Steps between C-alpha positions, in 0.01 A plus 500: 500500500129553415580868472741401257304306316203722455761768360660294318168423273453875507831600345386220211271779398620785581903438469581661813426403906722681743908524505700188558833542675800455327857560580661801427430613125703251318713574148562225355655367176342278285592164671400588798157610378404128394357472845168345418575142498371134370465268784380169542316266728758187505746533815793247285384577187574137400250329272448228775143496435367372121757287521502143641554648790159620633551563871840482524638814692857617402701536860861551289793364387775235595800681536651173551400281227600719195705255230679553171542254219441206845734716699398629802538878561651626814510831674145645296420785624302776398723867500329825397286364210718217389534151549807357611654169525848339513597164309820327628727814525295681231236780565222481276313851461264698235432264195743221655196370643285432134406145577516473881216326661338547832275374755191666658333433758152491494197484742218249348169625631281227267568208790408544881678599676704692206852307503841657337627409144761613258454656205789500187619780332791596226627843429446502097675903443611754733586860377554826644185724650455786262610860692149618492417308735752617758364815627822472732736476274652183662543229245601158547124342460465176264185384369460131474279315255348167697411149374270325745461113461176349499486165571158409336593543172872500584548848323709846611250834461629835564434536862434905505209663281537768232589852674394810352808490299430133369739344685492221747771546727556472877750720749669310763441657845702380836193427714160328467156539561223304666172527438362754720762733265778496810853546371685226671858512522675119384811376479379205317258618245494801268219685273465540095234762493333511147471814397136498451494456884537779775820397665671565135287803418575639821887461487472582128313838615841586699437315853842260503502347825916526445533865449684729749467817570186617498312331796329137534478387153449155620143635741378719197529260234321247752208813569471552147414136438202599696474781332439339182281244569258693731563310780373692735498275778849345462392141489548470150186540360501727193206778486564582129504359112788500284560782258342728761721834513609664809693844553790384764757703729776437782657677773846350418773756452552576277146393413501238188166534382375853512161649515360521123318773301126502693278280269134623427352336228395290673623638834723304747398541837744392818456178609720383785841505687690163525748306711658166477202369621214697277309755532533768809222692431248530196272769301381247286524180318601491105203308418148620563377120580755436775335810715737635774300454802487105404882473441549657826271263663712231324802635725393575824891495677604708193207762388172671698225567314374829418274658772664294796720692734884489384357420147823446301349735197803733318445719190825686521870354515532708895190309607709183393807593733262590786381101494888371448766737465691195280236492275747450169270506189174655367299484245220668322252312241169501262154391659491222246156373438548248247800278418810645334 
């Protein structure tokens, strides 16, 4: 990892620093070559905090307290991107579901010891995901525009921030997430993933738990949650700021997200190999300040520091595979020195 680093601020000034490893020379078509992507820090994405709701935690929500117009919804489920309910003998899907509210439940850290609470939500406007981003090709996805009440002022504000297309919507995901980033499967509680937040980006990027066919979606959507948010260690602390871009590729096949065009100006260097539970092995750390050796010492059951014998240092996607043949994901990125 020090290696890495030291050539990393070399190729800075001199735009070159030895050949990274990548797959087998890639052609790709335009779509595919959109590889460098925006990522952010926040796991939900909701805008739980600047709210009045500082230190609430979002753990997901009630699949069994959804109502309509008073009536309560039975049957909700969540089915490849949609949410689904019944009403009497009716089944309410796509925009049925304008004015439905739901439950959350919520983890209050401000009292000690942190107690559970419920959070209200309404579904404002659904509408169909646009086909861009479906690099499978698979359909079905909703986005949902969220209301969430807040009791103070006894008000509804939109519950997801502004994406980079300016809008606030959410993608409903059959599983939920605790904070330590752990998918958790529930058969009580569902996710809305904002798409400002990883768990959308990351299904939005092609990595639908639901789809068939080309090997675990569910395990490489979870890995590149950890992907995006740089947590290295797996406990669900993020090693990276938002808007920082990353060069990302899968062993899926056939592979979803493909190796891009090799950036140099500035250059993107490898960075790591991931599982479901972070990183296998690193080269070095997307940001200069959180120095490799350090974030290796943070996860001594996960990652050995450079110089130490079994040192879990890779610079090449066949190092990876040598540490964890199931490695699913890597990534390259930027030594970024100063925020995005």
């Amino acid at each position: 990892m020090k290696q890495s680093v030291r050539c990393a601020l070399l190729s800075l000034a001199l735009l070159a620093c030895g050949a990274v490893e990548t797959p087998a020379p890639v052609h790709t078509a335009t779509a595919e070559q959109a590889m460098v992507k925006k990522q952010g820090m926040q796991m939900q994405g909701m805008q739980m905090q600047g709210m009045q709701m500082q230190g609430m935690q979002m753990q997901g929500m009630s699949l069994g307290s959804v109502t309509m117009s008073g009536d309560t919804l039975t049957n909700v489920r969540v089915v490849k991107g949609e949410l689904i309910a019944e009403r009497d003998s009716t089944t309410l899907r796509g925009t049925d579901l304008i004015g439905a509210r739901l439950q959350a439940q919520v983890r209050n850290t401000n009292v000690d010891p942190p107690a559970n609470a419920v959070a209200l939500y309404r579904i404002v406007d659904i509408e169909v995901e646009d086909d861009r981003n479906d690099p499978t090709d698979t359909g079905n996805t909703y986005l949902y525009t969220l209301d969430q009440f807040v009791p103070d002022d006894n008000t509804w504000r939109r519950a997801c921030q502004a994406d980079d297309d300016g809008r606030r919507v959410a993608i409903p995901l059959a599983a939920i997430w605790d904070e330590r980033g752990n998918r958790i499967e529930s058969g009580t509680m569902f996710t809305f993933g904002c798409t400002t937040g990883v768990i959308a980006k990351c299904y939005r990027w092609g990595y639908r738990p639901w789809v068939t066919g080309r090997g675990d979606l569910v395990a490489t959507h979870q890995t590149c949650t950890r992907m995006a948010r740089a947590d290295y260690c797996g406990n669900g602390v993020p090693h990276t700021r938002n808007g920082t871009t990353i060069n990302i590729w899968d062993r899926l096949s056939p592979p979803i997200q493909k190796h891009g065009p090799v950036q140099l100006l500035p250059p993107m260097l490898f960075e790591a190999g991931w599982n479901t539970g972070g990183a296998v092995c690193m080269s070095t750390s997307r940001w200069l300040l959180d120095d490799g050796l350090a974030i290796a010492q943070l996860c001594p059951d996960r990652l050995v520091p450079p110089g130490l014998l079994l040192a879990t240092v890779c610079e090449t996607v066949t190092q990876v595979l040598l540490f964890d043949p199931n490695a699913r994901m890597f990534n390259e990125s930027r030594i970024n020195l100063v925020g995005p």
